[in-house]
Amino acid sequence: MPRSNRPRQQRRAETEPLDLSRVMGGLRRTESKRDGEWNVQPQSAGAAVKVYTCPGCGGEIAEGIAHVVAWRADGIMGEADDLAARRHWHSRCWRMRA
């Protein structure tokens, strides 16, 4: 029987652990609106595990509904306060916002 040059055991590749929030949540971007700069991050349906109230329409964003999370990128109180004041919006409500 001919000899095989393939390794019989798989090597364990050293990889960085996945950041699940980035994988499930989407890529953050910065958007300019008339009231300033905003960080906007899509929230996938799988990562939406709570019920939120959309500030755009006042409606409920149910569990399992994809939406966006937005917070100030140019706030004067600092990045930690801006992030703590983030809001969850229906994707359509955020797009319709001037």
PDB file of C-alpha atoms in Angstrom:
ATOM      1  CA  MET A   1       0.000   0.000   0.000  1.00  0.00           C
ATOM      2  CA  PRO A   2       1.379   3.476  -0.870  1.00  0.00           C
ATOM      3  CA  ARG A   3       2.471   5.790   1.892  1.00  0.00           C
ATOM      4  CA  SER A   4       0.344   8.849   2.711  1.00  0.00           C
ATOM      5  CA  ASN A   5       2.096  12.171   3.305  1.00  0.00           C
ATOM      6  CA  ARG A   6      -0.938  13.691   4.980  1.00  0.00           C
ATOM      7  CA  PRO A   7      -0.822  14.211   8.720  1.00  0.00           C
ATOM      8  CA  ARG A   8      -3.312  11.930  10.425  1.00  0.00           C
ATOM      9  CA  GLN A   9      -4.060  14.286  13.277  1.00  0.00           C
ATOM     10  CA  GLN A  10      -5.366  17.781  12.782  1.00  0.00           C
ATOM     11  CA  ARG A  11      -3.239  20.566  14.123  1.00  0.00           C
ATOM     12  CA  ARG A  12      -4.856  22.953  16.529  1.00  0.00           C
ATOM     13  CA  ALA A  13      -4.599  26.352  14.973  1.00  0.00           C
ATOM     14  CA  GLU A  14      -4.035  29.145  17.448  1.00  0.00           C
ATOM     15  CA  THR A  15      -6.734  31.697  16.767  1.00  0.00           C
ATOM     16  CA  GLU A  16      -8.018  34.701  18.603  1.00  0.00           C
ATOM     17  CA  PRO A  17     -11.305  34.140  20.408  1.00  0.00           C
ATOM     18  CA  LEU A  18     -14.318  35.582  18.625  1.00  0.00           C
ATOM     19  CA  ASP A  19     -15.830  38.748  19.993  1.00  0.00           C
ATOM     20  CA  LEU A  20     -19.478  37.692  19.943  1.00  0.00           C
ATOM     21  CA  SER A  21     -20.795  41.223  20.289  1.00  0.00           C
ATOM     22  CA  ARG A  22     -19.070  42.212  17.035  1.00  0.00           C
ATOM     23  CA  VAL A  23     -20.060  39.033  15.217  1.00  0.00           C
ATOM     24  CA  MET A  24     -23.698  39.168  16.275  1.00  0.00           C
ATOM     25  CA  GLY A  25     -24.128  42.901  16.501  1.00  0.00           C
ATOM     26  CA  GLY A  26     -22.752  44.210  13.254  1.00  0.00           C
ATOM     27  CA  LEU A  27     -20.226  46.902  12.553  1.00  0.00           C
ATOM     28  CA  ARG A  28     -20.418  50.242  14.273  1.00  0.00           C
ATOM     29  CA  ARG A  29     -20.422  53.352  12.104  1.00  0.00           C
ATOM     30  CA  THR A  30     -20.590  57.098  12.685  1.00  0.00           C
ATOM     31  CA  GLU A  31     -23.417  59.109  11.133  1.00  0.00           C
ATOM     32  CA  SER A  32     -23.911  62.858  10.908  1.00  0.00           C
ATOM     33  CA  LYS A  33     -27.365  64.177  11.736  1.00  0.00           C
ATOM     34  CA  ARG A  34     -28.499  67.782  12.117  1.00  0.00           C
ATOM     35  CA  ASP A  35     -28.026  67.540  15.889  1.00  0.00           C
ATOM     36  CA  GLY A  36     -24.486  66.136  15.755  1.00  0.00           C
ATOM     37  CA  GLU A  37     -22.442  62.994  15.265  1.00  0.00           C
ATOM     38  CA  TRP A  38     -23.870  59.627  16.307  1.00  0.00           C
ATOM     39  CA  ASN A  39     -22.380  56.165  16.727  1.00  0.00           C
ATOM     40  CA  VAL A  40     -24.790  53.650  15.212  1.00  0.00           C
ATOM     41  CA  GLN A  41     -24.537  49.893  15.611  1.00  0.00           C
ATOM     42  CA  PRO A  42     -26.966  47.398  14.081  1.00  0.00           C
ATOM     43  CA  GLN A  43     -28.398  44.873  16.540  1.00  0.00           C
ATOM     44  CA  SER A  44     -29.209  41.505  14.963  1.00  0.00           C
ATOM     45  CA  ALA A  45     -32.442  39.685  15.705  1.00  0.00           C
ATOM     46  CA  GLY A  46     -30.514  36.960  17.511  1.00  0.00           C
ATOM     47  CA  ALA A  47     -28.805  39.461  19.801  1.00  0.00           C
ATOM     48  CA  ALA A  48     -32.022  41.349  20.614  1.00  0.00           C
ATOM     49  CA  VAL A  49     -32.961  39.626  23.864  1.00  0.00           C
ATOM     50  CA  LYS A  50     -34.824  42.422  25.666  1.00  0.00           C
ATOM     51  CA  VAL A  51     -37.818  44.643  24.982  1.00  0.00           C
ATOM     52  CA  TYR A  52     -37.000  48.294  24.253  1.00  0.00           C
ATOM     53  CA  THR A  53     -39.019  51.438  23.555  1.00  0.00           C
ATOM     54  CA  CYS A  54     -38.110  53.246  20.345  1.00  0.00           C
ATOM     55  CA  PRO A  55     -37.630  57.001  20.973  1.00  0.00           C
ATOM     56  CA  GLY A  56     -38.620  57.718  17.368  1.00  0.00           C
ATOM     57  CA  CYS A  57     -42.162  56.360  17.415  1.00  0.00           C
ATOM     58  CA  GLY A  58     -42.679  55.415  21.056  1.00  0.00           C
ATOM     59  CA  GLY A  59     -43.445  51.870  19.946  1.00  0.00           C
ATOM     60  CA  GLU A  60     -42.097  48.676  21.409  1.00  0.00           C
ATOM     61  CA  ILE A  61     -39.105  46.845  19.944  1.00  0.00           C
ATOM     62  CA  ALA A  62     -39.877  43.238  20.859  1.00  0.00           C
ATOM     63  CA  GLU A  63     -37.363  40.484  21.528  1.00  0.00           C
ATOM     64  CA  GLY A  64     -35.932  39.008  18.349  1.00  0.00           C
ATOM     65  CA  ILE A  65     -36.464  42.137  16.221  1.00  0.00           C
ATOM     66  CA  ALA A  66     -33.398  43.533  14.457  1.00  0.00           C
ATOM     67  CA  HIS A  67     -32.865  47.240  15.188  1.00  0.00           C
ATOM     68  CA  VAL A  68     -30.115  49.834  15.681  1.00  0.00           C
ATOM     69  CA  VAL A  69     -28.473  51.205  18.807  1.00  0.00           C
ATOM     70  CA  ALA A  70     -27.389  54.855  18.674  1.00  0.00           C
ATOM     71  CA  TRP A  71     -25.413  57.109  21.014  1.00  0.00           C
ATOM     72  CA  ARG A  72     -23.669  60.475  20.748  1.00  0.00           C
ATOM     73  CA  ALA A  73     -20.204  60.502  19.229  1.00  0.00           C
ATOM     74  CA  ASP A  74     -19.592  64.152  20.103  1.00  0.00           C
ATOM     75  CA  GLY A  75     -21.047  64.491  23.593  1.00  0.00           C
ATOM     76  CA  ILE A  76     -19.408  66.890  26.036  1.00  0.00           C
ATOM     77  CA  MET A  77     -19.760  64.642  29.105  1.00  0.00           C
ATOM     78  CA  GLY A  78     -17.396  61.952  27.829  1.00  0.00           C
ATOM     79  CA  GLU A  79     -17.579  58.647  26.056  1.00  0.00           C
ATOM     80  CA  ALA A  80     -18.739  56.641  29.090  1.00  0.00           C
ATOM     81  CA  ASP A  81     -21.753  58.921  29.656  1.00  0.00           C
ATOM     82  CA  ASP A  82     -22.607  58.898  25.951  1.00  0.00           C
ATOM     83  CA  LEU A  83     -22.545  55.107  25.873  1.00  0.00           C
ATOM     84  CA  ALA A  84     -24.693  54.906  29.010  1.00  0.00           C
ATOM     85  CA  ALA A  85     -27.261  57.162  27.304  1.00  0.00           C
ATOM     86  CA  ARG A  86     -27.553  54.967  24.187  1.00  0.00           C
ATOM     87  CA  ARG A  87     -31.002  54.289  22.764  1.00  0.00           C
ATOM     88  CA  HIS A  88     -32.487  51.451  20.750  1.00  0.00           C
ATOM     89  CA  TRP A  89     -34.352  52.528  17.597  1.00  0.00           C
ATOM     90  CA  HIS A  90     -36.392  50.729  14.963  1.00  0.00           C
ATOM     91  CA  SER A  91     -34.177  50.710  11.869  1.00  0.00           C
ATOM     92  CA  ARG A  92     -36.837  52.568   9.868  1.00  0.00           C
ATOM     93  CA  CYS A  93     -37.366  55.196  12.586  1.00  0.00           C
ATOM     94  CA  TRP A  94     -33.614  55.880  12.670  1.00  0.00           C
ATOM     95  CA  ARG A  95     -33.449  56.220   8.867  1.00  0.00           C
ATOM     96  CA  MET A  96     -36.454  58.585   8.854  1.00  0.00           C
ATOM     97  CA  ARG A  97     -34.906  60.776  11.553  1.00  0.00           C
ATOM     98  CA  ALA A  98     -33.660  64.021  10.018  1.00  0.00           C
TER      99      ALA A  98
END
